[in-house]
CSV table of C-alpha atoms in Angstrom, one decimal:
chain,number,residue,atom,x,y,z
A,146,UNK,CA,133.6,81.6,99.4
A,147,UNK,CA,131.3,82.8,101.9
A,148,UNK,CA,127.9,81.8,102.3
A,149,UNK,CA,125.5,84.2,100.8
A,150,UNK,CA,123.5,86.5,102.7
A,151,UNK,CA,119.9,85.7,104.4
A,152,UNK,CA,117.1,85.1,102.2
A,153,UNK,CA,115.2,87.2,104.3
A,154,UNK,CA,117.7,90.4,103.8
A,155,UNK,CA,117.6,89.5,100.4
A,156,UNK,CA,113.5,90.2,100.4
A,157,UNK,CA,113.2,93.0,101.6
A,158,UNK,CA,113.0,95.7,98.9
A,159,UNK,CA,114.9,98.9,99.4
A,160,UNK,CA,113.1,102.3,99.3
A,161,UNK,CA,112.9,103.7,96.0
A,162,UNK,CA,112.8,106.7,97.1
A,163,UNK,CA,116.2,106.7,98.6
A,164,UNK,CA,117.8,107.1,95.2
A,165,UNK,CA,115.8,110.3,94.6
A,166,UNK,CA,116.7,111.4,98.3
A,167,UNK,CA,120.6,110.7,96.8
A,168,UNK,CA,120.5,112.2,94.0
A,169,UNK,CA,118.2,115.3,95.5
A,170,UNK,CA,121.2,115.8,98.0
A,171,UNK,CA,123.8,115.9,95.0
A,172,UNK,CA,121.6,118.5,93.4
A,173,UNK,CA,121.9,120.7,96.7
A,174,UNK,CA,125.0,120.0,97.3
A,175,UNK,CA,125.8,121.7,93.9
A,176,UNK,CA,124.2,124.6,94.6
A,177,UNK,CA,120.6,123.9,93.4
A,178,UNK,CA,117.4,125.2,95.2
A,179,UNK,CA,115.6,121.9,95.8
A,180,UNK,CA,112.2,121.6,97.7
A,181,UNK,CA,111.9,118.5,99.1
A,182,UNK,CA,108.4,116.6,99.0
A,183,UNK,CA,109.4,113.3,99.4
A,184,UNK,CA,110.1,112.3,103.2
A,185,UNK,CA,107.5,112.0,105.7
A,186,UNK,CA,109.0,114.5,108.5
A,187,UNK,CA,107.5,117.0,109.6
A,188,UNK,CA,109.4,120.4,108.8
A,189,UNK,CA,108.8,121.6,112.3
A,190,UNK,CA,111.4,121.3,115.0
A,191,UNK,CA,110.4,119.3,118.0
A,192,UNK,CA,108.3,121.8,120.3
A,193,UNK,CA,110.4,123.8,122.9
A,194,UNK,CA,108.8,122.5,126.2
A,195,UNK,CA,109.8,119.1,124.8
A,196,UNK,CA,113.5,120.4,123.9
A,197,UNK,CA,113.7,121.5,127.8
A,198,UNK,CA,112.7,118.3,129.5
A,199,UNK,CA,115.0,116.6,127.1
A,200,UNK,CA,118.1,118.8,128.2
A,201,UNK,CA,117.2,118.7,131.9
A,202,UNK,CA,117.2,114.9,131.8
A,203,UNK,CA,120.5,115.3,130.6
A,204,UNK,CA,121.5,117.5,132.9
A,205,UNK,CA,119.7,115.4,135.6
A,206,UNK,CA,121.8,112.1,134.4
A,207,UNK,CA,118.6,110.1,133.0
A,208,UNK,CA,120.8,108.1,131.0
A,209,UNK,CA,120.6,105.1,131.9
A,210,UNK,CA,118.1,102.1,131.2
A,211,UNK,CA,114.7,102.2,132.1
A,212,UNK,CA,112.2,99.2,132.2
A,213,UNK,CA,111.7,97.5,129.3
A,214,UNK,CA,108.0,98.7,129.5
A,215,UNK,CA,109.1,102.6,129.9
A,216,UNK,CA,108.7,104.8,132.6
A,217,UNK,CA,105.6,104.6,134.4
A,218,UNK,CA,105.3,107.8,135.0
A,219,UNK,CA,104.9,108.2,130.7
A,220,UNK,CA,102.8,105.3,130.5
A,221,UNK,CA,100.6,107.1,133.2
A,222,UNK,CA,100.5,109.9,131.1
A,223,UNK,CA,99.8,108.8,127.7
A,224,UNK,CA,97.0,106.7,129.8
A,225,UNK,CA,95.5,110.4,130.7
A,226,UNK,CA,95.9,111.1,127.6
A,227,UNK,CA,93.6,108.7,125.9
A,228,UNK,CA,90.8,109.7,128.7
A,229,UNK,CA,91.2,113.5,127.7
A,230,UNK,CA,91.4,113.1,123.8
A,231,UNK,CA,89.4,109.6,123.3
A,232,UNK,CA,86.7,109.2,126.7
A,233,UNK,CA,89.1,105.9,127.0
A,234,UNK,CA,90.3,104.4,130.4
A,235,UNK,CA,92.9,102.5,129.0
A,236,UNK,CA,95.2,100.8,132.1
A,237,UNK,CA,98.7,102.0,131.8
A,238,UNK,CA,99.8,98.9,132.6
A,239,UNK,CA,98.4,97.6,128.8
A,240,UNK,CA,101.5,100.5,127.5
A,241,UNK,CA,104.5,99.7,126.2
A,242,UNK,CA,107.1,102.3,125.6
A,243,UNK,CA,108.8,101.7,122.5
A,244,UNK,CA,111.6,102.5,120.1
A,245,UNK,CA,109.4,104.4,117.8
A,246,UNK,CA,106.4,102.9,116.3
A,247,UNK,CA,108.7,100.5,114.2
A,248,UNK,CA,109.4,99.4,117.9
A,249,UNK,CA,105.7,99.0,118.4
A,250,UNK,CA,105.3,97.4,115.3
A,251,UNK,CA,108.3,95.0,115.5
A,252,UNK,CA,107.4,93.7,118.5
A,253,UNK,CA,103.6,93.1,117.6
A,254,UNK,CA,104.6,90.6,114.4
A,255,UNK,CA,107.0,88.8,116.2
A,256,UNK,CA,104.2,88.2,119.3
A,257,UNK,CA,101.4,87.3,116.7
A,258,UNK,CA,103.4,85.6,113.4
A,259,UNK,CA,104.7,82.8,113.3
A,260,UNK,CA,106.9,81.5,110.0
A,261,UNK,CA,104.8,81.2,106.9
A,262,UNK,CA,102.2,83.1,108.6
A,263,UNK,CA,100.7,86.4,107.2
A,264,UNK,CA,98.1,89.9,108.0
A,265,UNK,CA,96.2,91.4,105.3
A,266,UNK,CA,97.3,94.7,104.6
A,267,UNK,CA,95.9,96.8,102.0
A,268,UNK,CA,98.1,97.9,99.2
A,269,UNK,CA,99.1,100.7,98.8
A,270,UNK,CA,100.3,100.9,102.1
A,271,UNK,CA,103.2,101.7,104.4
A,272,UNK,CA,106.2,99.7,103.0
A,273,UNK,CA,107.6,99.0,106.3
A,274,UNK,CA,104.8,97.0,107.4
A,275,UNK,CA,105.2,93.8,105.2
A,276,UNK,CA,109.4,94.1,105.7
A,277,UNK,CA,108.8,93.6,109.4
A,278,UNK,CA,106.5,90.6,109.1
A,279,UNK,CA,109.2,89.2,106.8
A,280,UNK,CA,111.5,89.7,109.3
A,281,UNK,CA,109.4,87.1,111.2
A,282,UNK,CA,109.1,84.9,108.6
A,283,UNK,CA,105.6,85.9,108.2
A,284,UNK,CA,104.4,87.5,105.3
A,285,UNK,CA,101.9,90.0,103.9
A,286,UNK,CA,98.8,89.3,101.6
A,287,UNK,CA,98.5,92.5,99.7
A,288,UNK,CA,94.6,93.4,99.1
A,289,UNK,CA,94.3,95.5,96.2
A,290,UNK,CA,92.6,98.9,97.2
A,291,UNK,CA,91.5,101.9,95.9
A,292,UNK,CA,89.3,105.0,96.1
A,293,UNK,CA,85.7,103.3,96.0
A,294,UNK,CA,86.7,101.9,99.4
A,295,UNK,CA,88.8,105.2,100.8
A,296,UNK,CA,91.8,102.7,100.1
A,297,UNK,CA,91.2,101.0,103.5
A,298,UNK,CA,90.8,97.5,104.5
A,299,UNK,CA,86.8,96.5,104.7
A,300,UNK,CA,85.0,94.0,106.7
A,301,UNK,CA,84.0,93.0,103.2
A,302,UNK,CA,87.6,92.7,102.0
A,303,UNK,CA,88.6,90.8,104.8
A,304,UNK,CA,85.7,88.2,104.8
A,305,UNK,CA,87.3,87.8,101.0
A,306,UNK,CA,91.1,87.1,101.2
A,307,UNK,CA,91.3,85.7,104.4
A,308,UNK,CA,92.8,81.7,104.2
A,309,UNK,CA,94.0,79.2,106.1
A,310,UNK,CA,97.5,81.4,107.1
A,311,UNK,CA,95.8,84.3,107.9
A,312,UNK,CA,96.1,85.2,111.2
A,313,UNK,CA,95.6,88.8,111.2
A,314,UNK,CA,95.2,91.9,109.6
A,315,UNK,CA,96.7,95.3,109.8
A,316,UNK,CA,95.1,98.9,109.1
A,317,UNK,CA,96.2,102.1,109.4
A,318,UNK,CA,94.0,105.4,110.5
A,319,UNK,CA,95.3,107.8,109.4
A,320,UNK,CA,97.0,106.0,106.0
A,321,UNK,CA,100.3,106.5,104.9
A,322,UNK,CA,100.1,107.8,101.7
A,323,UNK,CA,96.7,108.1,101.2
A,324,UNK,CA,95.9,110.3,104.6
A,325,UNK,CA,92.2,108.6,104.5
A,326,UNK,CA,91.1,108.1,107.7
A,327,UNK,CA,88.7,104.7,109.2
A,328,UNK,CA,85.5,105.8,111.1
A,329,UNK,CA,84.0,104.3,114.1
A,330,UNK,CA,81.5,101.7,112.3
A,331,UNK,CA,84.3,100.6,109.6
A,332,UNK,CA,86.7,99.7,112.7
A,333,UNK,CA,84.1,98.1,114.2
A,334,UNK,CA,82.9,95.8,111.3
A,335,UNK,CA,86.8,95.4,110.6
A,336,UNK,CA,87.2,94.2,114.2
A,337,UNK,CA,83.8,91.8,113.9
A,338,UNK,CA,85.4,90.3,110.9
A,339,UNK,CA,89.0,89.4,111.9
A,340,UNK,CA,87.8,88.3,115.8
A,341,UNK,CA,85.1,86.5,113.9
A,342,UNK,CA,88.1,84.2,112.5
A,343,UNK,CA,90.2,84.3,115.6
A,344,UNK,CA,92.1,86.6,114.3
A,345,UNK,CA,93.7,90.0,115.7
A,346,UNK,CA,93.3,92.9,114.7
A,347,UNK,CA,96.2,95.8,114.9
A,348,UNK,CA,95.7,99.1,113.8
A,349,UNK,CA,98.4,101.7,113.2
A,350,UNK,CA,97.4,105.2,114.7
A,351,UNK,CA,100.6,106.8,113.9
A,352,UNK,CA,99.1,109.9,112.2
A,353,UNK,CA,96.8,110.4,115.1
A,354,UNK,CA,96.5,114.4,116.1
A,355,UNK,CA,96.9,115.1,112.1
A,356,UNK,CA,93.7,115.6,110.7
A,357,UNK,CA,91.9,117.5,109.6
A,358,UNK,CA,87.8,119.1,110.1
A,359,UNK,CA,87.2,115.9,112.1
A,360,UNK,CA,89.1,113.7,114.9
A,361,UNK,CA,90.1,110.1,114.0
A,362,UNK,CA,88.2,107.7,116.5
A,363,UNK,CA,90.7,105.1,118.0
A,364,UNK,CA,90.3,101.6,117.2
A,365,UNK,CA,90.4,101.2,121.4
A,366,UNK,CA,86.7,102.8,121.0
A,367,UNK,CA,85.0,99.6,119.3
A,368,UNK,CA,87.7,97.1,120.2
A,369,UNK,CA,89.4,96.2,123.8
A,370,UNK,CA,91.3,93.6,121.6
A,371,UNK,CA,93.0,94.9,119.4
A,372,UNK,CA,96.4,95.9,119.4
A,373,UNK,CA,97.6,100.1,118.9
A,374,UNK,CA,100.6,101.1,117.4
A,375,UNK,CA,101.2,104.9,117.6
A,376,UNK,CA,104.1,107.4,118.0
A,377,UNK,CA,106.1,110.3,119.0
A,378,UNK,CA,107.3,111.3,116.2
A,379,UNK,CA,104.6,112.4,114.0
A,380,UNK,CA,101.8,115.0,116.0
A,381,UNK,CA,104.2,115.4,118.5
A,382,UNK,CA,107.2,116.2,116.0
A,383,UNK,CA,109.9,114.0,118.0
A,384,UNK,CA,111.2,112.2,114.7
A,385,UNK,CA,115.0,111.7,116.1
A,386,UNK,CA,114.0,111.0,119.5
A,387,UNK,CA,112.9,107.1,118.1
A,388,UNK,CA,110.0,106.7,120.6
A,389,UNK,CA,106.6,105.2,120.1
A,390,UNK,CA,104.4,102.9,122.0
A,391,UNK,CA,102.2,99.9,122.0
A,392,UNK,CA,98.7,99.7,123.5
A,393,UNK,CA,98.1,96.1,123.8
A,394,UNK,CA,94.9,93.4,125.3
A,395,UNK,CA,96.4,92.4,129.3
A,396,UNK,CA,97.0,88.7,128.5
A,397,UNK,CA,99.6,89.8,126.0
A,398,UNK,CA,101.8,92.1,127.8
A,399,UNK,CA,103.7,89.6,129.5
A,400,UNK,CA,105.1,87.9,126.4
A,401,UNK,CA,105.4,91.4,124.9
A,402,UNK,CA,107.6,92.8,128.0
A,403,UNK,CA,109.7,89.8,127.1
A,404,UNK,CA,110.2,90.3,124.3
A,405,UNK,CA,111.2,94.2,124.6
A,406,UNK,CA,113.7,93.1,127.4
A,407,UNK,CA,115.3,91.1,124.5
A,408,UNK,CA,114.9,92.9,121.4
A,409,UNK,CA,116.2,96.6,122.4
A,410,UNK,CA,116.1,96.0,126.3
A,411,UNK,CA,114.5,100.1,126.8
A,412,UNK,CA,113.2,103.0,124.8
A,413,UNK,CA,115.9,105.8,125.2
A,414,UNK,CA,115.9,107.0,128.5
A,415,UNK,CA,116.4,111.1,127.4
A,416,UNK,CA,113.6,110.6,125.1
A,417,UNK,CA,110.9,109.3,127.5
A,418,UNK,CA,112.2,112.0,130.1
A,419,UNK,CA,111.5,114.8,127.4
A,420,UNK,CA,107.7,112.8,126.2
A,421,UNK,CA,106.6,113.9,129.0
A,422,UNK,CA,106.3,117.4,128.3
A,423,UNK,CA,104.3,116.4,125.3
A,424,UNK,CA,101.2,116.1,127.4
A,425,UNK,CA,101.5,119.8,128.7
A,426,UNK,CA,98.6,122.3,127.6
A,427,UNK,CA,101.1,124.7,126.6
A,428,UNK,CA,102.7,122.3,124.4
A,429,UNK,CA,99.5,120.2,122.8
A,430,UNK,CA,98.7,124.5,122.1
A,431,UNK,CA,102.2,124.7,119.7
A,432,UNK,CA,101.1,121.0,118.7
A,433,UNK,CA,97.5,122.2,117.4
A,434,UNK,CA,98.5,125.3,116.2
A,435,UNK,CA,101.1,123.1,113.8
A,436,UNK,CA,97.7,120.9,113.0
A,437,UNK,CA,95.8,124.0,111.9
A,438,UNK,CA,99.1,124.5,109.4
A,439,UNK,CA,99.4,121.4,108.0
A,440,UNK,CA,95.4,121.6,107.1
A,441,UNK,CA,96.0,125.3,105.6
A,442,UNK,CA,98.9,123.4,103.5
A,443,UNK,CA,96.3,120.5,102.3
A,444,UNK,CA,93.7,123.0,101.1
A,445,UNK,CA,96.2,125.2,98.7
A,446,UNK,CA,97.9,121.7,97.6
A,447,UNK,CA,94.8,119.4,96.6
A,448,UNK,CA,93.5,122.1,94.8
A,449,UNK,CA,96.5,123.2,93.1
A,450,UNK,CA,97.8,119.5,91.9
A,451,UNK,CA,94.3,118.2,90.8
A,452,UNK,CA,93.8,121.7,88.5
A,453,UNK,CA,97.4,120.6,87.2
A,454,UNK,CA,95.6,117.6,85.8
A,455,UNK,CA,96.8,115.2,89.1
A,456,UNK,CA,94.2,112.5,89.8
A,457,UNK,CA,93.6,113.0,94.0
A,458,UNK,CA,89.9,110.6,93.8
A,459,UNK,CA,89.7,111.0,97.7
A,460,UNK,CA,90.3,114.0,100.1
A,461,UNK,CA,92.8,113.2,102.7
A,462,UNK,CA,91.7,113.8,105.9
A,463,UNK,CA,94.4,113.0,107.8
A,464,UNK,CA,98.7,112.6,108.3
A,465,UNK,CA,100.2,114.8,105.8
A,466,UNK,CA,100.7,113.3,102.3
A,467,UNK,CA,98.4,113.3,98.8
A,468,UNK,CA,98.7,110.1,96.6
A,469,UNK,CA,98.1,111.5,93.2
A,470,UNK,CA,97.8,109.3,89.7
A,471,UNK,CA,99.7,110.6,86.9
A,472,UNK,CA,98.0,108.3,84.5
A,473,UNK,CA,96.7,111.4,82.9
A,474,UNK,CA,100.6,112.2,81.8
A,475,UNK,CA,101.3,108.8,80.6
A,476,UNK,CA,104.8,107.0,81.3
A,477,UNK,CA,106.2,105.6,84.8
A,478,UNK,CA,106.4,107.2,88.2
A,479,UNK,CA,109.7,106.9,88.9
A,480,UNK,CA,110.8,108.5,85.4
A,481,UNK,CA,108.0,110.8,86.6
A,482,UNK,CA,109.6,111.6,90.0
A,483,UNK,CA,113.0,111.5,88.1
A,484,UNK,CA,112.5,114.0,85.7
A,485,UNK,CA,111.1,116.4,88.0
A,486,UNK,CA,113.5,115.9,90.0
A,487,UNK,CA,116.6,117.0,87.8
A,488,UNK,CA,114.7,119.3,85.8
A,489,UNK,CA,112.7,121.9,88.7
A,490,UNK,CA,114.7,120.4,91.8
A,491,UNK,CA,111.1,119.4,93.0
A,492,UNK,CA,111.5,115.6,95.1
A,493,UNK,CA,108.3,113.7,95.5
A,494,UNK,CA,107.7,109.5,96.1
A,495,UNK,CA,107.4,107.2,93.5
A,496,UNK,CA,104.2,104.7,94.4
A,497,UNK,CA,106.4,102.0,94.0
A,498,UNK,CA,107.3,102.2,97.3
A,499,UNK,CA,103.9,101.7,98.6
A,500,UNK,CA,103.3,98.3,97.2
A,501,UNK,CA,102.1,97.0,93.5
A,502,UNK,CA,98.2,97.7,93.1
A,503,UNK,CA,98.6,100.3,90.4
A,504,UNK,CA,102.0,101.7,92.3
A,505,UNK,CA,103.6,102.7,88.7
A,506,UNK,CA,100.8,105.3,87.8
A,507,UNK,CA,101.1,107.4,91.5
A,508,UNK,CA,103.0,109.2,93.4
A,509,UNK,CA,102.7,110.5,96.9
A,510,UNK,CA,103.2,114.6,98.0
A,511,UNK,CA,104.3,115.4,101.5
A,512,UNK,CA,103.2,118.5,102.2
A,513,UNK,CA,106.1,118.9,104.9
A,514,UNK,CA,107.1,122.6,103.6
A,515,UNK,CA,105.9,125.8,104.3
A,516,UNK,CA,103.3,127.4,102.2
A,517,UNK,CA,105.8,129.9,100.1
A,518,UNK,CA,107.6,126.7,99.5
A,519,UNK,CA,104.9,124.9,98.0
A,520,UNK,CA,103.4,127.4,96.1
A,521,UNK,CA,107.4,127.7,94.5
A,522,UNK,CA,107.0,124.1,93.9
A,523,UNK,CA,103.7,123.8,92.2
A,524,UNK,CA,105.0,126.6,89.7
A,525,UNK,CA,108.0,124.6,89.1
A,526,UNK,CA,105.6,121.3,88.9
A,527,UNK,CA,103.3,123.4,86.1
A,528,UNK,CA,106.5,124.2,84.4
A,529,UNK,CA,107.9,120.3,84.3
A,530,UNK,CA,104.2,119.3,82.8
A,531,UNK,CA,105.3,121.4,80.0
A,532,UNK,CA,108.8,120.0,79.8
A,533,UNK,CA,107.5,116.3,80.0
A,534,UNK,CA,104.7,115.9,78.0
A,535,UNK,CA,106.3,118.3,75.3
């Protein structure tokens, strides 16, 4: 008999979500009218200018591999970019292009965790995140968060759980899927905290470009240190194209472009070729105008669920998702999510997927449709409320 599978395959948890995904595709597949809620893609296309650069690379044969670090050229330009949007002069030599911000992210545990290892994370949070620092042989310490502190790591928190293995600790700003966003002092007294234990900080700016009455300060503002995961595919709507990159201190790009080299070897080359239209004033004009939708989409949503009797503590002002608590409706989220799902054909996330801190009384909303569409689906949501709790 063969030997059984790695332990390490073994703990990491599937998405839960990816049954409801299933099963929402059988539905449609049978003819049934479902509006999707549950995946966090924006519905947008990518952005023509970006389109065109990506078909003339093609046509210019830029397919082969670039430098493990990217293009310079790119990393030039999302160095501009960082002076135009943030006052930053970030050298684009600390940029590495990557294959999406899982890229990013993949290569900053395995540079910074070693086995048995761990960051704090706060929980709920992205799933992904504690999969890839099992992957090292790391770990995550969950912290336990909710709305009294924007469901954010705090200098306060941190000072709390961090032990002898900690050797790090990762945020996100904007938070997936609670959209709150960090401001400048609580990155700062996050940063004084975890440098105060020799510690590194790395800060997920993913969702960057997507808020919303207010612009999401980089960590890079307060913090030279620390390391930046961020992305193409969210703001700049380049979800397929699997391209993100990595802002990280000088010492550590060495040992970084080493590890890329190994790892995935490049970024795709068409990709990187087509990022740099994104930097283009007519496209960061399509790119804001798709902001300015996303916010119209927040204010008739919030509203709409929390008259429904949906618990939304905290205004997101950022990325493009509402974590709601159903405790008010009793019962489990998934059953929630489930019955919802087969009786209005409406597909939201369980909060199961998000970690354990509460994670069976919410449920996260992307509001990744139109506004027709979600208007459709809070009347269908209305009509389920009858449904379940009848």
């Amino acid at each position: 008999m063969a030997q059984p599978y790695s332990a390490r395959s073994r703990a990491i948890e599937p998405f839960h979500v990816m049954a409801l995904l299933a099963r929402a595709n059988e539905l449609q597949a049978a003819g049934h009218d479902v509006i999707h809620l549950e995946i966090g893609e924006p519905d947008f296309t990518t952005a023509a200018p970006i389109v065109a650069a990506g078909q003339a690379a093609l046509a210019d044969g830029h397919t082969r591999y670039t430098a493990a670090r990217g293009l310079p050229a790119l990393r030039e330009a999302i160095a501009g970019f960082y002076g135009q949007r943030y006052g930053l002069s970030i050298d684009p030599e600390r940029i590495l292009i990557t294959p999406g911000g899982s890229g990013a992210l993949l290569l900053a545990s395995s540079l910074l965790v070693d086995p048995g290892k761990h960051w704090l994370l706060a929980d709920p949070g992205y799933p992904c995140n504690r999969h890839f620092l099992r992957l090292v042989e790391g770990g995550a310490q969950l912290v336990p968060v909710g709305p009294e502190v924007n469901y954010q790591l705090t200098a306060d928190l941190v000072e709390r759980h961090w032990d002898a293995d900690t050797v790090g600790a990762l945020v996100a700003s904007p938070a997936n899927p609670t959209g709150t966003v960090l401001d400048r002092e609580a990155l700062a007294g996050l940063s004084q905290a975890v440098h105060a234990r020799q510690g590194h900080l790395v800060v997920d700016e993913i969702y960057h470009g997507l808020t919303y009455g207010m612009d999401a300060p980089s960590v890079l503002e307060v913090d030279n240190d620390a390391f930046v995961l961020n992305s193409f595919s969210k703001y700049f709507g380049m979800t397929g194209w699997r391209l993100g990159w990595l802002v990280a201190p000088p010492d550590a790009v060495a040992d970084l472009e080493k590890l890329a080299q190994n790892l995935y070897i490049s970024a795709p080359s068409m990709a990187q070729h087509a990022a740099l239209a994104c930097f283009q004033p007519e496209t960061l004009a399509i790119l804001e105008e798709r902001r300015g939708e996303f916010a119209r989409r927040r204010d008739y949503l919030l509203p709409a669920l929390r008259a429904l009797g949906f618990g939304i503590a905290v205004e997101p002002q950022g990325a493009f998702y509402l974590y709601a608590d159903i405790s008010a409706f009793g019962g489990d989220a998934f059953a929630f999510c489930r019955h919802f799902l087969e009786t209005e054909h409406v597909a939201f996330t369980p909060g199961l997927d998000f970690g354990r801190h509460l994670a069976g009384h919410h449920v996260r909303f992307a509001y990744t449709q139109s506004l027709p569409r979600l208007e459709q689906a809070v009347e269908r949501i209305a009509r389920g409320l009858r449904s379940w709790q009848g």
